[in-house]
Amino acid sequence: MKLRHLILAAGTALALAPAQISAGQQATTAVAPAPFTSGRISVVVQGSGPDVILIPGLTSPREVWKGTVAAVLGYRYHLVQVNGFAGTKAGANATGPVVEPLAREIARYIQQQRLQKPALIGHSMGGTLSMMVAARQPQLVGKVMVVDMLPQPVGLFGGTSSGLGALADRIAASPSGKRLIGALVGTFGADGGRQSDPDVVAQASHELARIDLTPELPRIAARMTVLFASPAVASPDHARIVQEYRAAYAGARTAKLRPIPESGHMIMHHQPARFRAEMKEFLGS
C-alpha cells in the first residue's frame, strides 16, 4: 500500500508541475509589458506609486515638469515627449496630421503598459490631448487636469475654431503662411519654438486652430480639474476670464474650475507653489 501511495503522489506532482510553471510564466508576463515604441512620442518613467501621465504643451520638452515631479512625491510619473518638439526628431509627426494621432498614441501607451485608470495632466496642447483621450476612451482614464487650455484652443487668442480656424486654413495654404502660424503659436511654448521642428509646430498649430472639443465634453466621465491663468483678482479682466472658462466648460459634467491669479500661460513656472498645491489636491482626491 505504501508503494502504491508513493506512485500516486509522484504522478500527481508530475501532473501539477507544468501547470505551476505555466502559471509562474504568465505572472511574470503580466508584470512586465513589452517596451513601448512609437514614432510619435517617447515616455520616461520616474518614481513609484499611482500612475500619472504628464503631457507638455506645444514645442515644450518633458523637462517643464521637472520641478513639479521633484516636489510632488509618491507617484509614478510617465513623462511624455512629442517628437519634433524641443530638439527631438520629428519621426512620424513629420508628415500628415499630428494632434489626433498623438491622442491615439497616448491611449495606446495606457493600454500596452496596462496602466489602471491613470491620472492625465496636460498643459496647453497637452490639455487638449488629455481631453481627447478622456472623451474618446473614457474607460482608460481615472482623472484629468487641464492646465490653461480651452476646449477651443484658439479661444486663448479670443477667437473660435470656425472664425480663426477658417483664417488659418487660408494662411496655411502656402508653406510660408503655415510656418507663420507655427511661429506665432510657438511663442506660447517653453522655448518659444526655437528648437522645435518648424513643420511639426506649424501642422499642430493649424490643427489646433480647427479643433473644438465642446461637443465632446459631456463624454468625459473622469473627474476633471481645469487650472487657468488670470490677472490679479482686482483686475477687471479677472472676472471676464473666469466667465469665459465657465461658459466654455459648461458641458463638462465633472469639471472643477480653478483660476490662478497673477500667472502667465506656464502656470507651473509662474506660480509653482500654487500649482503644486492644486496638483496635490487633485491627485489626492
C-alpha atoms as a printed R data frame, in Angstrom:
    type eleno elety resid chain resno       x      y       z
1   ATOM     1    CA   MET     A     1   0.000  0.000   0.000
2   ATOM     2    CA   LYS     A     2   2.804  2.385   0.845
3   ATOM     3    CA   LEU     A     3   4.448  1.863  -2.567
4   ATOM     4    CA   ARG     A     4   1.095  2.469  -4.292
5   ATOM     5    CA   HIS     A     5   0.650  5.726  -2.354
6   ATOM     6    CA   LEU     A     6   4.134  6.894  -3.321
7   ATOM     7    CA   ILE     A     7   3.474  6.203  -7.001
8   ATOM     8    CA   LEU     A     8   0.178  8.106  -6.855
9   ATOM     9    CA   ALA     A     9   1.818 11.067  -5.119
10  ATOM    10    CA   ALA     A    10   4.624 11.186  -7.678
11  ATOM    11    CA   GLY     A    11   2.124 11.069 -10.530
12  ATOM    12    CA   THR     A    12   0.097 13.884  -9.004
13  ATOM    13    CA   ALA     A    13   3.217 16.043  -8.568
14  ATOM    14    CA   LEU     A    14   4.244 15.496 -12.191
15  ATOM    15    CA   ALA     A    15   0.746 16.347 -13.411
16  ATOM    16    CA   LEU     A    16   0.692 19.602 -11.452
17  ATOM    17    CA   ALA     A    17   4.219 20.739 -12.339
18  ATOM    18    CA   PRO     A    18   3.528 22.002 -15.891
19  ATOM    19    CA   ALA     A    19   0.502 23.990 -14.702
20  ATOM    20    CA   GLN     A    20   2.562 25.590 -11.919
21  ATOM    21    CA   ILE     A    21   5.338 26.545 -14.318
22  ATOM    22    CA   SER     A    22   2.834 27.945 -16.784
23  ATOM    23    CA   ALA     A    23   1.140 29.999 -14.090
24  ATOM    24    CA   GLY     A    24   4.509 31.381 -12.997
25  ATOM    25    CA   GLN     A    25   5.398 32.309 -16.566
26  ATOM    26    CA   GLN     A    26   2.055 34.074 -17.001
27  ATOM    27    CA   ALA     A    27   2.548 36.021 -13.766
28  ATOM    28    CA   THR     A    28   5.979 37.165 -14.944
29  ATOM    29    CA   THR     A    29   4.493 38.305 -18.266
30  ATOM    30    CA   ALA     A    30   1.714 40.200 -16.502
31  ATOM    31    CA   VAL     A    31   4.110 42.434 -14.565
32  ATOM    32    CA   ALA     A    32   6.495 43.090 -17.455
33  ATOM    33    CA   PRO     A    33   4.746 44.553 -20.508
34  ATOM    34    CA   ALA     A    34   6.815 44.925 -23.647
35  ATOM    35    CA   PRO     A    35   8.795 48.162 -24.028
36  ATOM    36    CA   PHE     A    36   6.713 50.877 -25.667
37  ATOM    37    CA   THR     A    37   7.930 52.079 -29.048
38  ATOM    38    CA   SER     A    38   6.422 54.886 -31.067
39  ATOM    39    CA   GLY     A    39   7.287 57.149 -33.944
40  ATOM    40    CA   ARG     A    40   5.279 59.992 -32.395
41  ATOM    41    CA   ILE     A    41   6.102 60.126 -28.685
42  ATOM    42    CA   SER     A    42   8.618 58.876 -26.166
43  ATOM    43    CA   VAL     A    43   7.921 58.296 -22.483
44  ATOM    44    CA   VAL     A    44  10.245 58.375 -19.462
45  ATOM    45    CA   VAL     A    45   9.010 56.827 -16.207
46  ATOM    46    CA   GLN     A    46  10.058 58.164 -12.787
47  ATOM    47    CA   GLY     A    47   9.062 57.402  -9.206
48  ATOM    48    CA   SER     A    48   6.644 54.867  -7.763
49  ATOM    49    CA   GLY     A    49   3.012 54.932  -6.726
50  ATOM    50    CA   PRO     A    50  -0.247 55.633  -8.579
51  ATOM    51    CA   ASP     A    51   0.255 56.337 -12.277
52  ATOM    52    CA   VAL     A    52   0.241 59.942 -13.548
53  ATOM    53    CA   ILE     A    53   0.823 60.842 -17.203
54  ATOM    54    CA   LEU     A    54   2.307 64.324 -17.739
55  ATOM    55    CA   ILE     A    55   1.858 65.843 -21.210
56  ATOM    56    CA   PRO     A    56   3.652 69.106 -22.088
57  ATOM    57    CA   GLY     A    57   2.340 71.751 -24.452
58  ATOM    58    CA   LEU     A    58   3.243 72.881 -27.946
59  ATOM    59    CA   THR     A    59   7.044 72.982 -28.508
60  ATOM    60    CA   SER     A    60   7.724 72.140 -24.846
61  ATOM    61    CA   PRO     A    61  10.110 69.459 -23.535
62  ATOM    62    CA   ARG     A    62   9.117 66.961 -20.871
63  ATOM    63    CA   GLU     A    63  11.501 68.853 -18.545
64  ATOM    64    CA   VAL     A    64   8.830 71.509 -17.961
65  ATOM    65    CA   TRP     A    65   7.549 69.090 -15.282
66  ATOM    66    CA   LYS     A    66  10.958 68.602 -13.596
67  ATOM    67    CA   GLY     A    67  10.303 70.848 -10.580
68  ATOM    68    CA   THR     A    68   6.788 69.514 -10.175
69  ATOM    69    CA   VAL     A    69   7.885 65.870 -10.148
70  ATOM    70    CA   ALA     A    70  10.601 66.628  -7.588
71  ATOM    71    CA   ALA     A    71   8.134 68.449  -5.318
72  ATOM    72    CA   VAL     A    72   5.092 66.161  -5.552
73  ATOM    73    CA   LEU     A    73   6.347 62.732  -4.483
74  ATOM    74    CA   GLY     A    74   4.545 59.414  -4.115
75  ATOM    75    CA   TYR     A    75   3.519 58.849  -7.740
76  ATOM    76    CA   ARG     A    76   4.821 57.002 -10.775
77  ATOM    77    CA   TYR     A    77   5.155 59.696 -13.412
78  ATOM    78    CA   HIS     A    78   5.057 58.960 -17.131
79  ATOM    79    CA   LEU     A    79   6.651 61.995 -18.817
80  ATOM    80    CA   VAL     A    80   5.619 62.309 -22.450
81  ATOM    81    CA   GLN     A    81   7.738 63.981 -25.125
82  ATOM    82    CA   VAL     A    82   6.183 64.790 -28.501
83  ATOM    83    CA   ASN     A    83   8.552 64.001 -31.354
84  ATOM    84    CA   GLY     A    84   9.562 67.140 -33.226
85  ATOM    85    CA   PHE     A    85   9.334 69.419 -30.191
86  ATOM    86    CA   ALA     A    86  12.233 70.808 -28.138
87  ATOM    87    CA   GLY     A    87  15.078 69.465 -30.259
88  ATOM    88    CA   THR     A    88  13.748 65.930 -30.811
89  ATOM    89    CA   LYS     A    89  13.477 64.338 -34.252
90  ATOM    90    CA   ALA     A    90  10.050 64.618 -35.869
91  ATOM    91    CA   GLY     A    91   9.695 60.922 -36.663
92  ATOM    92    CA   ALA     A    92   6.161 60.002 -37.717
93  ATOM    93    CA   ASN     A    93   4.977 63.541 -36.920
94  ATOM    94    CA   ALA     A    94   6.905 64.846 -39.943
95  ATOM    95    CA   THR     A    95   4.036 64.156 -42.337
96  ATOM    96    CA   GLY     A    96   0.261 64.203 -42.142
97  ATOM    97    CA   PRO     A    97  -1.959 65.006 -39.155
98  ATOM    98    CA   VAL     A    98  -0.342 65.381 -35.734
99  ATOM    99    CA   VAL     A    99  -2.759 66.133 -32.883
100 ATOM   100    CA   GLU     A   100  -5.357 63.342 -33.124
101 ATOM   101    CA   PRO     A   101  -2.706 60.682 -33.855
102 ATOM   102    CA   LEU     A   102  -0.879 61.849 -30.711
103 ATOM   103    CA   ALA     A   103  -4.035 61.335 -28.635
104 ATOM   104    CA   ARG     A   104  -4.434 57.829 -30.051
105 ATOM   105    CA   GLU     A   105  -0.788 57.079 -29.265
106 ATOM   106    CA   ILE     A   106  -1.185 58.143 -25.628
107 ATOM   107    CA   ALA     A   107  -4.254 55.890 -25.361
108 ATOM   108    CA   ARG     A   108  -2.218 53.048 -26.885
109 ATOM   109    CA   TYR     A   109   0.513 53.644 -24.309
110 ATOM   110    CA   ILE     A   110  -2.006 53.320 -21.461
111 ATOM   111    CA   GLN     A   111  -3.321 50.065 -22.902
112 ATOM   112    CA   GLN     A   112   0.027 48.485 -23.794
113 ATOM   113    CA   GLN     A   113   1.599 49.343 -20.456
114 ATOM   114    CA   ARG     A   114  -1.546 48.058 -18.681
115 ATOM   115    CA   LEU     A   115  -1.996 51.193 -16.606
116 ATOM   116    CA   GLN     A   116  -5.110 51.113 -14.451
117 ATOM   117    CA   LYS     A   117  -7.006 54.385 -14.960
118 ATOM   118    CA   PRO     A   118  -4.041 56.753 -14.650
119 ATOM   119    CA   ALA     A   119  -4.410 60.475 -13.995
120 ATOM   120    CA   LEU     A   120  -3.717 62.656 -17.042
121 ATOM   121    CA   ILE     A   121  -2.236 66.133 -16.556
122 ATOM   122    CA   GLY     A   122  -1.753 68.199 -19.693
123 ATOM   123    CA   HIS     A   123  -0.564 71.744 -20.224
124 ATOM   124    CA   SER     A   124  -1.873 73.767 -23.190
125 ATOM   125    CA   MET     A   125  -1.878 71.375 -26.189
126 ATOM   126    CA   GLY     A   126  -1.250 68.620 -23.636
127 ATOM   127    CA   GLY     A   127  -4.592 69.593 -22.108
128 ATOM   128    CA   THR     A   128  -6.243 69.165 -25.497
129 ATOM   129    CA   LEU     A   129  -4.692 65.700 -25.823
130 ATOM   130    CA   SER     A   130  -5.821 64.771 -22.291
131 ATOM   131    CA   MET     A   131  -9.414 65.767 -23.056
132 ATOM   132    CA   MET     A   132  -9.363 63.870 -26.354
133 ATOM   133    CA   VAL     A   133  -8.276 60.653 -24.641
134 ATOM   134    CA   ALA     A   134 -10.738 61.091 -21.750
135 ATOM   135    CA   ALA     A   135 -13.667 61.826 -24.083
136 ATOM   136    CA   ARG     A   136 -12.954 59.169 -26.710
137 ATOM   137    CA   GLN     A   137 -11.729 56.333 -24.489
138 ATOM   138    CA   PRO     A   138 -13.215 57.174 -21.081
139 ATOM   139    CA   GLN     A   139 -12.636 53.659 -19.757
140 ATOM   140    CA   LEU     A   140  -8.867 54.276 -19.791
141 ATOM   141    CA   VAL     A   141  -8.708 57.422 -17.641
142 ATOM   142    CA   GLY     A   142  -9.121 57.909 -13.890
143 ATOM   143    CA   LYS     A   143  -8.983 61.719 -13.671
144 ATOM   144    CA   VAL     A   144  -7.910 64.670 -15.807
145 ATOM   145    CA   MET     A   145  -6.232 68.009 -15.086
146 ATOM   146    CA   VAL     A   146  -6.198 70.577 -17.897
147 ATOM   147    CA   VAL     A   147  -3.686 73.392 -17.433
148 ATOM   148    CA   ASP     A   148  -4.531 76.673 -19.186
149 ATOM   149    CA   MET     A   149  -6.398 75.389 -22.216
150 ATOM   150    CA   LEU     A   150  -9.923 75.865 -23.557
151 ATOM   151    CA   PRO     A   151 -11.982 73.261 -25.468
152 ATOM   152    CA   GLN     A   152 -11.417 75.519 -28.495
153 ATOM   153    CA   PRO     A   153  -7.674 76.237 -28.314
154 ATOM   154    CA   VAL     A   154  -7.992 79.434 -30.371
155 ATOM   155    CA   GLY     A   155 -10.150 80.758 -27.550
156 ATOM   156    CA   LEU     A   156  -6.843 81.652 -25.875
157 ATOM   157    CA   PHE     A   157  -6.481 84.248 -28.637
158 ATOM   158    CA   GLY     A   158 -10.078 85.416 -28.360
159 ATOM   159    CA   GLY     A   159 -11.286 83.524 -31.438
160 ATOM   160    CA   THR     A   160 -13.324 80.477 -32.432
161 ATOM   161    CA   SER     A   161 -12.488 77.404 -34.486
162 ATOM   162    CA   SER     A   162 -14.971 78.478 -37.166
163 ATOM   163    CA   GLY     A   163 -13.577 82.026 -37.350
164 ATOM   164    CA   LEU     A   164  -9.841 81.871 -36.759
165 ATOM   165    CA   GLY     A   165  -9.815 78.274 -37.980
166 ATOM   166    CA   ALA     A   166 -11.043 79.335 -41.419
167 ATOM   167    CA   LEU     A   167  -8.451 82.107 -41.466
168 ATOM   168    CA   ALA     A   168  -5.767 79.584 -40.502
169 ATOM   169    CA   ASP     A   169  -6.851 77.416 -43.440
170 ATOM   170    CA   ARG     A   170  -6.313 80.286 -45.871
171 ATOM   171    CA   ILE     A   171  -2.971 81.269 -44.372
172 ATOM   172    CA   ALA     A   172  -1.781 77.662 -44.264
173 ATOM   173    CA   ALA     A   173  -2.460 77.228 -47.971
174 ATOM   174    CA   SER     A   174   1.143 78.333 -48.559
175 ATOM   175    CA   PRO     A   175   4.218 76.876 -46.814
176 ATOM   176    CA   SER     A   176   5.320 80.334 -45.629
177 ATOM   177    CA   GLY     A   177   1.865 81.039 -44.208
178 ATOM   178    CA   LYS     A   178   1.778 77.722 -42.403
179 ATOM   179    CA   ARG     A   179   5.118 78.465 -40.775
180 ATOM   180    CA   LEU     A   180   3.882 81.907 -39.756
181 ATOM   181    CA   ILE     A   181   1.074 80.231 -37.784
182 ATOM   182    CA   GLY     A   182   3.593 77.936 -36.119
183 ATOM   183    CA   ALA     A   183   5.910 80.817 -35.229
184 ATOM   184    CA   LEU     A   184   3.090 82.830 -33.641
185 ATOM   185    CA   VAL     A   185   1.619 79.955 -31.637
186 ATOM   186    CA   GLY     A   186   5.058 78.594 -30.760
187 ATOM   187    CA   THR     A   187   5.751 81.659 -28.626
188 ATOM   188    CA   PHE     A   188   3.435 80.101 -26.009
189 ATOM   189    CA   GLY     A   189   5.821 77.160 -25.571
190 ATOM   190    CA   ALA     A   190   8.662 76.756 -23.102
191 ATOM   191    CA   ASP     A   191  11.405 77.618 -25.622
192 ATOM   192    CA   GLY     A   192   9.352 79.806 -27.953
193 ATOM   193    CA   GLY     A   193   9.617 77.077 -30.575
194 ATOM   194    CA   ARG     A   194  13.265 77.861 -31.308
195 ATOM   195    CA   GLN     A   195  14.481 74.263 -31.021
196 ATOM   196    CA   SER     A   196  11.358 72.596 -32.392
197 ATOM   197    CA   ASP     A   197  10.784 71.296 -35.908
198 ATOM   198    CA   PRO     A   198   9.030 74.218 -37.649
199 ATOM   199    CA   ASP     A   199   6.897 71.981 -39.853
200 ATOM   200    CA   VAL     A   200   5.613 69.895 -36.922
201 ATOM   201    CA   VAL     A   201   4.847 73.071 -34.952
202 ATOM   202    CA   ALA     A   202   3.077 74.605 -37.940
203 ATOM   203    CA   GLN     A   203   0.988 71.499 -38.627
204 ATOM   204    CA   ALA     A   204  -0.009 71.054 -34.981
205 ATOM   205    CA   SER     A   205  -0.845 74.773 -34.687
206 ATOM   206    CA   HIS     A   206  -3.027 74.650 -37.796
207 ATOM   207    CA   GLU     A   207  -4.914 71.632 -36.425
208 ATOM   208    CA   LEU     A   208  -5.372 73.261 -33.013
209 ATOM   209    CA   ALA     A   209  -6.922 76.269 -34.748
210 ATOM   210    CA   ARG     A   210  -9.571 73.915 -36.154
211 ATOM   211    CA   ILE     A   211 -10.288 71.849 -33.022
212 ATOM   212    CA   ASP     A   212 -13.414 72.328 -30.921
213 ATOM   213    CA   LEU     A   213 -13.913 69.729 -28.185
214 ATOM   214    CA   THR     A   214 -17.015 71.447 -26.751
215 ATOM   215    CA   PRO     A   215 -19.428 68.769 -28.113
216 ATOM   216    CA   GLU     A   216 -17.240 66.021 -26.617
217 ATOM   217    CA   LEU     A   217 -17.061 67.403 -23.060
218 ATOM   218    CA   PRO     A   218 -20.194 65.517 -21.852
219 ATOM   219    CA   ARG     A   219 -18.460 62.226 -22.745
220 ATOM   220    CA   ILE     A   220 -15.716 62.821 -20.165
221 ATOM   221    CA   ALA     A   221 -16.677 60.669 -17.185
222 ATOM   222    CA   ALA     A   222 -13.426 61.127 -15.263
223 ATOM   223    CA   ARG     A   223 -13.153 63.733 -12.530
224 ATOM   224    CA   MET     A   224 -11.744 66.862 -14.086
225 ATOM   225    CA   THR     A   225  -9.917 69.953 -12.827
226 ATOM   226    CA   VAL     A   226  -9.196 72.940 -15.056
227 ATOM   227    CA   LEU     A   227  -6.499 75.374 -13.912
228 ATOM   228    CA   PHE     A   228  -6.305 78.626 -15.828
229 ATOM   229    CA   ALA     A   229  -4.190 81.759 -15.661
230 ATOM   230    CA   SER     A   230  -5.805 85.098 -14.906
231 ATOM   231    CA   PRO     A   231  -4.735 88.617 -13.922
232 ATOM   232    CA   ALA     A   232  -4.903 89.786 -10.316
233 ATOM   233    CA   VAL     A   233  -8.342 89.307  -8.747
234 ATOM   234    CA   ALA     A   234  -8.788 93.097  -8.545
235 ATOM   235    CA   SER     A   235  -8.239 93.421 -12.295
236 ATOM   236    CA   PRO     A   236 -11.365 93.976 -14.424
237 ATOM   237    CA   ASP     A   237 -10.156 91.213 -16.752
238 ATOM   238    CA   HIS     A   238 -10.193 88.591 -13.984
239 ATOM   239    CA   ALA     A   239 -13.995 88.291 -13.855
240 ATOM   240    CA   ARG     A   240 -14.193 88.222 -17.660
241 ATOM   241    CA   ILE     A   241 -11.714 85.358 -17.975
242 ATOM   242    CA   VAL     A   242 -13.455 83.375 -15.215
243 ATOM   243    CA   GLN     A   243 -16.761 83.775 -17.044
244 ATOM   244    CA   GLU     A   244 -15.182 82.686 -20.344
245 ATOM   245    CA   TYR     A   245 -13.926 79.460 -18.777
246 ATOM   246    CA   ARG     A   246 -17.250 78.784 -17.063
247 ATOM   247    CA   ALA     A   247 -19.090 79.158 -20.350
248 ATOM   248    CA   ALA     A   248 -16.539 77.077 -22.275
249 ATOM   249    CA   TYR     A   249 -16.681 74.152 -19.816
250 ATOM   250    CA   ALA     A   250 -20.417 74.274 -19.096
251 ATOM   251    CA   GLY     A   251 -20.862 70.904 -20.811
252 ATOM   252    CA   ALA     A   252 -18.200 69.161 -18.717
253 ATOM   253    CA   ARG     A   253 -20.236 67.352 -16.059
254 ATOM   254    CA   THR     A   254 -17.362 66.777 -13.650
255 ATOM   255    CA   ALA     A   255 -15.202 69.861 -14.258
256 ATOM   256    CA   LYS     A   256 -13.931 71.938 -11.341
257 ATOM   257    CA   LEU     A   257 -12.570 75.311 -12.497
258 ATOM   258    CA   ARG     A   258  -9.684 76.868 -10.570
259 ATOM   259    CA   PRO     A   259  -8.355 80.306 -11.616
260 ATOM   260    CA   ILE     A   260  -4.694 81.008 -10.801
261 ATOM   261    CA   PRO     A   261  -4.380 84.795 -10.415
262 ATOM   262    CA   GLU     A   262  -1.240 86.682 -11.412
263 ATOM   263    CA   SER     A   263   0.012 83.883 -13.627
264 ATOM   264    CA   GLY     A   264   1.033 83.552 -17.238
265 ATOM   265    CA   HIS     A   265   0.377 80.620 -19.548
266 ATOM   266    CA   MET     A   266   3.126 78.466 -17.975
267 ATOM   267    CA   ILE     A   267   1.364 78.191 -14.610
268 ATOM   268    CA   MET     A   268   3.750 75.542 -13.266
269 ATOM   269    CA   HIS     A   269   6.614 78.031 -13.694
270 ATOM   270    CA   HIS     A   270   4.899 81.337 -12.937
271 ATOM   271    CA   GLN     A   271   3.051 80.132  -9.825
272 ATOM   272    CA   PRO     A   272   4.878 76.914  -8.839
273 ATOM   273    CA   ALA     A   273   3.748 76.785  -5.191
274 ATOM   274    CA   ARG     A   274   0.094 77.289  -6.085
275 ATOM   275    CA   PHE     A   275   0.318 74.832  -8.970
276 ATOM   276    CA   ARG     A   276   1.828 72.109  -6.794
277 ATOM   277    CA   ALA     A   277  -0.789 72.642  -4.101
278 ATOM   278    CA   GLU     A   278  -3.549 72.303  -6.698
279 ATOM   279    CA   MET     A   279  -1.903 69.200  -8.153
280 ATOM   280    CA   LYS     A   280  -1.590 67.543  -4.737
281 ATOM   281    CA   GLU     A   281  -5.272 68.208  -4.050
282 ATOM   282    CA   PHE     A   282  -6.232 66.883  -7.489
283 ATOM   283    CA   LEU     A   283  -4.190 63.675  -7.184
284 ATOM   284    CA   GLY     A   284  -5.228 63.071  -3.570
285 ATOM   285    CA   SER     A   285  -8.966 63.464  -4.219
